[in-house]
Amino acid sequence: MDSFVNFIVNISNWIWGTPMLVILFGGGLILSFSLGFFQFKYFGYICKETFGKMLKKPEKGEGTVSPFQAATAALASTIGASNIVGVPVAIAFGGPGAVFWMWITALIGSASKFSEIVLGIKYRQKNELGEFVGGPQYYLDKGLNMPWLGKFFAFFLMLEIIPSVATQTVSVVQTAATLNIPNWVSGAAVAILVGIVVYGGIQRIVQVSEKLVPFMAGLYLLGALVITIVNIGELPSILVLIFKHAFTPMAAIGGFGGAAISQAISRGVARGTYSNEAGMGTAPIAHAAAVTDHPVRQAFWGIFEIIVDTLMVCSMTAMVVLTTGLWKTVPASEAASMPARAFQSLLGYNLGGGIVTLSITLFVISTIIVIVFYGEKQAEYLFGTKFAQVMKFVYLVAIFLGAYGGIEFLYSFLDILLASIIIPNMIGLVLMRNQVKELKDDFFNNPAFYPKARAK
């Protein structure tokens, strides 16, 4: 069994090296070119239509939930523990320059997330319960006329959720263990909490996410902002380091071992790619239920998610780690602890550590709630609503077993299963990029949707 697991791990490490980065970053670049780098051209307008209308009800269009509710549901799955612990690891091995490449990858990845939401809305349909459903499984089937590819995506995402919820639960269990709470108790508590929410359907999920996501993100960002302001004198030199060492290697300094340009690029691209789920195909599953009058209008919220997840939450983690100087003193092997140490150094052991612990716990629980919904929708697409209820129960059992122990061997398959959904989705996005471009042009050339179109 050990040799088999090692074999799987080696395959996973290879796939998630250069091949996956080329697929995700390269695909995002192709889509950006095809769409005329609209994410830069219309950046101000997109922010106005999202940040400026977060609490405004949609005036017209069909759907089950509000645009903001759909966005917070998608954000709930993207803002996870890795936003706190993954960024310092990228800096520890790639240097400050990795932050620059994280930003660039997020901006390029915006085209991928925009495209998948546009297609998700275009090809959505109503299920047996009268709810709008959609996602890659539908647009690969109907839009690309490849039903087998849609089923391939749905089947592997349905399976991927099992080890995914189990690994997510481990973070909560480890946090609870510091308070002497037994694993089985915390695992059961998470499973029950998630079950109460997901058995309420998409309406209850978005009602929870629209309140939980702003609170948990706001709490963490506020704490990170306070730390950055206290160390504001370091900020100018840190920004110089970020931009300088994105293109030049950095020598060892203090406890930092140094980094080549290739390390800065690979670590930054990886963090930018993994943090916001652009290209994974999960976001359109949540957005398919949104009330909207045009696919492009709803797809703006995908860019909103990337701004919040990567350009705000991940960036603030980077500022905390860099301005406090912890990236130079904490060993790379302990990089994940840097944010907690930074918060504790300023806010005290209990308050600082408590904020980070609470943030990680909320990030993880919100992620589990939404990805269980994603898995349920794949089961529904493949085998109907009754089987979806069966899979929902399987996911809750996986949450408990992941906390209690017993399915660790499945973790080895997690990255391979994740690659199995990204590859068909990115293939579909690239092949259907002209459909996305047509809808983008239809929106921005129509005064009814985009007021400035009158001047053309």
XYZ file of C-alpha atoms in Angstrom:
456
model
C 0.000 0.000 0.000
C 2.846 2.405 0.854
C 4.481 1.960 -2.544
C 1.129 2.501 -4.282
C 0.478 5.693 -2.283
C 3.999 6.947 -3.085
C 3.341 6.273 -6.764
C 0.124 8.323 -6.614
C 1.901 11.128 -4.748
C 4.684 11.253 -7.367
C 2.139 11.481 -10.180
C 0.298 14.218 -8.290
C 3.486 16.218 -7.708
C 4.349 16.029 -11.404
C 0.881 17.068 -12.583
C 0.777 19.991 -10.163
C 4.173 21.188 -11.272
C 4.704 22.764 -14.680
C 1.833 20.970 -16.533
C -0.978 22.357 -14.374
C 0.522 25.836 -14.160
C 0.799 25.922 -17.964
C -2.814 24.782 -18.340
C -4.224 27.302 -15.871
C -1.998 30.318 -16.503
C -1.658 29.622 -20.229
C -5.390 29.090 -20.614
C -6.097 32.308 -18.732
C -3.695 34.151 -21.023
C -5.420 32.803 -24.156
C -8.813 33.859 -22.808
C -7.477 37.287 -21.844
C -6.194 37.850 -25.385
C -9.473 36.641 -26.876
C -11.502 38.976 -24.659
C -9.240 41.956 -25.298
C -7.976 42.044 -21.699
C -11.398 43.387 -20.697
C -10.564 42.835 -16.994
C -8.144 45.793 -17.220
C -10.129 47.913 -19.678
C -13.361 47.783 -17.679
C -11.888 47.311 -14.207
C -13.477 50.456 -12.758
C -16.892 49.655 -14.204
C -16.740 46.058 -12.934
C -15.946 47.297 -9.408
C -18.855 49.758 -9.623
C -21.231 46.961 -10.671
C -20.112 44.659 -7.859
C -18.671 46.466 -4.819
C -21.044 49.347 -5.544
C -24.124 47.111 -5.688
C -23.448 44.467 -3.046
C -26.638 45.168 -1.104
C -28.824 46.173 -4.041
C -31.491 43.754 -5.193
C -31.423 42.808 -8.893
C -33.987 44.796 -10.848
C -34.804 42.138 -13.420
C -33.897 38.720 -14.690
C -34.494 35.107 -13.793
C -32.831 33.167 -10.988
C -33.141 31.691 -7.518
C -30.763 33.833 -5.423
C -29.362 37.375 -5.620
C -26.111 38.088 -7.496
C -24.338 38.971 -4.226
C -25.585 35.802 -2.514
C -24.240 33.704 -5.383
C -20.899 35.524 -5.167
C -20.585 35.024 -1.401
C -21.414 31.328 -1.800
C -18.625 30.996 -4.370
C -16.325 33.082 -2.156
C -17.064 30.806 0.791
C -15.362 27.955 -1.039
C -12.415 30.002 -2.335
C -11.493 31.825 0.885
C -9.962 28.990 2.869
C -7.184 28.250 5.303
C -4.649 28.467 2.468
C -5.279 32.219 2.240
C -3.634 32.445 5.650
C -1.083 29.617 5.672
C -0.355 29.236 1.937
C 0.882 32.769 1.246
C 3.761 32.747 3.774
C 4.882 29.389 2.385
C 5.048 30.935 -1.097
C 7.107 33.836 0.274
C 9.386 31.521 2.277
C 10.374 29.594 -0.857
C 9.893 32.221 -3.575
C 10.769 35.440 -1.794
C 8.821 38.737 -1.847
C 8.793 38.614 -5.667
C 6.305 35.737 -5.468
C 3.661 38.246 -4.336
C 3.954 40.140 -7.649
C 3.399 36.965 -9.661
C 0.477 36.072 -7.403
C -1.129 39.400 -8.372
C -0.446 38.947 -12.100
C -1.839 35.419 -12.071
C -4.993 36.592 -10.303
C -5.586 39.287 -12.918
C -4.984 36.880 -15.805
C -7.104 34.225 -14.090
C -9.979 36.712 -14.006
C -10.604 35.897 -17.651
C -11.007 32.202 -16.829
C -13.435 32.800 -13.981
C -15.380 35.336 -16.020
C -15.634 32.898 -18.940
C -16.838 29.942 -16.877
C -19.555 32.022 -15.190
C -20.713 33.462 -18.522
C -21.031 29.946 -19.930
C -22.551 28.669 -16.698
C -25.375 31.220 -16.959
C -25.833 30.744 -20.711
C -26.302 26.983 -20.439
C -28.049 26.759 -17.065
C -31.409 25.010 -16.800
C -34.076 24.191 -14.235
C -34.010 20.930 -12.287
C -36.913 18.815 -11.043
C -37.396 21.173 -8.101
C -37.646 24.270 -10.305
C -34.221 25.564 -9.257
C -31.674 26.935 -11.706
C -28.612 24.684 -11.988
C -25.496 24.953 -14.112
C -21.746 24.592 -14.313
C -19.101 22.983 -16.538
C -21.056 19.727 -16.731
C -23.822 21.607 -18.555
C -21.760 23.807 -20.871
C -19.386 20.993 -21.786
C -22.454 18.911 -22.624
C -24.666 21.458 -24.403
C -22.191 24.128 -25.461
C -19.325 21.962 -26.603
C -21.623 19.098 -27.626
C -19.521 16.658 -25.649
C -21.874 14.991 -23.137
C -19.144 12.516 -22.177
C -16.829 15.357 -21.147
C -19.552 16.929 -19.013
C -20.134 13.584 -17.305
C -16.371 13.133 -16.859
C -16.155 16.507 -15.088
C -19.205 15.834 -12.916
C -18.109 12.327 -11.921
C -14.617 13.333 -10.830
C -15.789 16.475 -9.004
C -18.380 14.363 -7.186
C -15.584 12.039 -6.058
C -13.102 14.839 -5.327
C -15.399 16.332 -2.708
C -15.017 13.241 -0.470
C -11.292 13.626 0.333
C -11.633 17.410 0.054
C -14.123 17.760 2.920
C -12.080 15.275 4.947
C -8.850 17.274 4.572
C -10.651 20.549 5.274
C -12.015 19.088 8.507
C -8.518 18.273 9.744
C -7.801 22.022 10.149
C -10.809 22.445 12.425
C -9.923 19.329 14.410
C -6.337 20.483 14.964
C -7.581 23.861 16.167
C -10.117 22.260 18.508
C -7.443 19.907 19.859
C -5.579 22.886 21.317
C -8.649 23.382 23.534
C -8.567 19.684 24.522
C -11.683 18.864 22.484
C -11.595 15.224 21.249
C -11.386 14.700 17.503
C -14.637 12.799 17.283
C -16.503 15.575 19.080
C -15.247 18.353 16.804
C -15.761 16.142 13.725
C -19.333 15.354 14.712
C -20.002 19.034 15.458
C -18.767 20.101 12.018
C -20.781 17.365 10.279
C -23.971 18.341 12.132
C -23.459 22.067 11.487
C -22.788 21.500 7.784
C -25.757 19.127 7.539
C -28.147 21.692 9.030
C -27.080 24.227 6.411
C -26.815 22.067 3.278
C -30.085 20.229 3.911
C -31.757 23.621 3.719
C -30.822 23.830 0.029
C -29.311 26.690 -1.937
C -31.495 29.271 -0.172
C -30.154 28.415 3.274
C -26.592 28.100 1.978
C -26.618 31.614 0.499
C -28.372 33.040 3.567
C -25.517 31.723 5.703
C -22.739 32.650 3.278
C -23.917 36.240 2.702
C -23.580 36.850 6.455
C -20.612 34.611 7.260
C -18.278 35.591 4.406
C -18.284 39.381 5.007
C -17.836 38.794 8.754
C -14.974 36.302 8.534
C -13.152 38.168 5.759
C -13.709 41.516 7.487
C -12.433 40.224 10.837
C -9.223 38.884 9.332
C -8.641 41.892 7.058
C -9.167 44.312 9.956
C -6.591 42.520 12.093
C -4.133 42.352 9.191
C -4.669 46.032 8.407
C -3.914 47.045 11.999
C -0.635 45.098 11.912
C 0.321 46.626 8.554
C -0.449 50.169 9.743
C 1.667 49.665 12.873
C 4.528 48.631 10.579
C 3.692 51.185 7.868
C 7.267 52.475 7.851
C 8.371 49.166 6.337
C 5.798 49.235 3.549
C 7.700 51.322 0.939
C 10.792 49.116 1.136
C 8.610 45.970 1.039
C 6.871 47.141 -2.140
C 10.303 47.771 -3.690
C 11.344 44.227 -2.794
C 8.150 42.775 -4.289
C 8.589 44.470 -7.655
C 12.388 44.210 -7.792
C 12.653 40.529 -6.949
C 9.844 39.532 -9.275
C 12.496 39.936 -11.998
C 15.796 39.503 -10.173
C 16.988 36.720 -7.841
C 17.208 37.454 -4.132
C 20.141 36.494 -1.962
C 19.806 34.842 1.440
C 19.057 37.239 4.271
C 18.568 36.337 7.933
C 16.615 33.078 8.050
C 15.469 33.441 4.424
C 17.443 31.097 2.192
C 17.252 33.178 -0.991
C 15.238 32.572 -4.170
C 15.838 32.445 -7.911
C 13.512 34.218 -10.373
C 12.051 30.847 -11.358
C 11.131 30.160 -7.728
C 9.444 33.534 -7.364
C 7.435 32.931 -10.540
C 6.447 29.328 -9.808
C 5.500 29.987 -6.183
C 3.598 33.164 -7.025
C 1.772 31.659 -9.995
C 0.866 28.593 -7.940
C -0.531 30.661 -5.054
C -2.420 32.982 -7.415
C -3.865 30.011 -9.278
C -4.872 27.877 -6.333
C -6.265 30.605 -4.080
C -9.241 31.777 -6.148
C -10.287 28.605 -8.040
C -10.202 30.386 -11.406
C -10.408 27.666 -14.061
C -11.557 24.933 -11.670
C -15.163 25.238 -12.788
C -16.670 25.372 -9.314
C -17.777 29.033 -9.242
C -20.384 28.747 -12.040
C -22.170 26.025 -10.048
C -23.042 28.649 -7.435
C -23.554 31.505 -9.902
C -25.966 29.486 -12.058
C -28.700 30.135 -9.471
C -28.314 33.936 -9.548
C -30.970 36.390 -10.726
C -29.498 38.257 -13.697
C -30.530 39.846 -16.970
C -27.292 38.974 -18.795
C -24.568 36.338 -18.294
C -21.828 39.003 -18.428
C -23.360 41.043 -15.611
C -23.271 38.040 -13.295
C -19.767 37.085 -14.445
C -18.494 40.427 -13.107
C -18.964 38.883 -9.661
C -16.336 36.283 -10.527
C -13.804 39.093 -10.835
C -15.145 40.536 -7.569
C -14.304 37.180 -5.948
C -10.739 37.257 -7.237
C -10.270 40.817 -5.987
C -11.495 39.857 -2.501
C -9.803 36.451 -2.298
C -6.392 37.102 -3.823
C -5.880 40.855 -4.169
C -7.265 41.584 -0.694
C -7.101 38.580 1.671
C -3.944 36.958 0.263
C -2.266 40.336 -0.208
C -2.952 41.387 3.358
C -1.475 38.105 4.585
C 1.618 38.916 2.521
C 1.838 42.426 3.992
C 1.576 41.037 7.524
C 4.355 38.532 6.905
C 6.641 40.998 5.095
C 6.207 44.204 7.113
C 6.754 42.411 10.425
C 9.998 40.894 9.083
C 8.951 37.385 10.081
C 9.762 36.086 6.595
C 13.438 36.704 7.427
C 13.435 35.134 10.893
C 11.039 32.184 10.842
C 12.433 29.001 9.202
C 10.804 27.979 5.922
C 9.677 24.739 7.533
C 7.525 26.797 9.936
C 6.312 29.357 7.384
C 2.627 28.513 7.892
C 2.869 29.853 11.452
C 3.989 33.350 10.388
C 0.534 35.036 10.323
C -0.366 33.703 13.783
C 2.976 34.874 15.166
C 2.485 38.313 13.612
C -0.983 38.701 15.122
C 0.271 37.478 18.510
C 3.262 39.844 18.495
C 0.966 42.866 18.275
C -2.368 41.778 19.735
C -1.132 39.367 22.367
C -1.007 35.602 22.484
C -4.694 35.054 23.223
C -6.308 37.808 21.118
C -3.910 37.572 18.182
C -3.888 33.804 18.120
C -7.637 33.769 18.667
C -8.322 35.922 15.597
C -6.206 33.688 13.357
C -7.698 30.517 14.846
C -11.267 31.800 14.478
C -10.561 32.985 10.925
C -9.148 29.628 9.870
C -12.062 27.783 11.478
C -14.696 29.959 9.792
C -12.852 29.843 6.467
C -12.783 26.044 6.596
C -16.399 25.516 7.688
C -17.724 27.899 5.026
C -15.650 26.084 2.409
C -17.020 22.683 3.456
C -20.622 23.897 3.304
C -20.308 25.117 -0.263
C -18.226 22.277 -1.710
C -20.754 19.758 -0.330
C -23.345 21.677 -2.371
C -21.063 21.466 -5.416
C -20.733 17.708 -5.012
C -24.483 17.321 -4.560
C -25.118 19.130 -7.863
C -22.729 16.808 -9.718
C -24.593 13.789 -8.349
C -27.874 15.395 -9.376
C -26.618 15.967 -12.925
C -25.394 12.382 -13.251
C -28.057 10.381 -11.447
C -30.915 12.684 -10.377
C -32.039 14.487 -7.226
C -32.631 11.340 -5.153
C -29.055 10.119 -5.608
C -27.852 13.646 -4.787
C -29.342 13.212 -1.320
C -27.382 9.988 -0.910
C -24.110 11.712 -1.826
C -24.899 14.546 0.556
C -25.018 11.972 3.366
C -21.755 10.391 2.124
C -20.050 13.794 2.366
C -21.245 14.281 5.937
C -19.860 10.852 6.856
C -16.557 11.816 5.175
C -16.412 14.943 7.349
C -16.693 12.849 10.491
C -14.238 10.172 9.326
C -11.761 12.827 8.220
C -11.747 14.267 11.720
C -11.741 10.939 13.514
C -9.266 9.287 11.188
C -9.664 6.371 8.853
C -9.645 7.686 5.292
C -6.202 9.318 5.155
C -5.251 7.154 2.157
C -7.837 9.052 0.087
C -5.921 12.308 0.607
C -3.264 11.068 -1.822
C -5.841 11.137 -4.617
C -7.084 14.665 -3.892
C -4.770 16.588 -6.221
C -5.161 14.056 -9.037
C -8.958 14.276 -8.795
C -8.696 18.070 -8.780
C -6.585 17.967 -11.941
C -9.218 15.686 -13.482
C -11.817 18.463 -13.281
C -9.568 21.386 -14.178
C -8.285 19.881 -17.439
C -11.704 19.296 -19.109
C -12.982 22.653 -17.840
C -10.023 24.610 -19.231
C -10.290 22.727 -22.526
C -13.947 23.727 -22.715
C -13.253 27.380 -21.854
C -10.571 27.727 -24.508
C -12.649 25.979 -27.184
C -15.747 28.063 -26.364
C -13.916 31.369 -25.985
C -15.653 32.826 -29.062
C -19.043 32.264 -27.410
C -17.796 34.171 -24.369
C -16.458 36.951 -26.590
C -19.801 37.267 -28.397
C -21.655 37.658 -25.107
C -19.043 40.110 -23.804
C -19.366 42.230 -26.965
C -23.162 41.987 -26.819
C -23.120 43.447 -23.308
C -20.613 46.262 -23.831
C -22.045 47.311 -27.220
C -25.625 47.522 -25.955
C -26.704 50.798 -24.261
C -29.401 48.884 -22.385
C -26.671 47.038 -20.490
C -23.636 49.336 -20.710
C -24.588 53.061 -20.716
C -21.319 54.248 -22.263
C -22.105 52.229 -25.387
C -24.236 55.182 -26.561
C -21.115 57.166 -27.324
C -19.897 54.560 -29.831
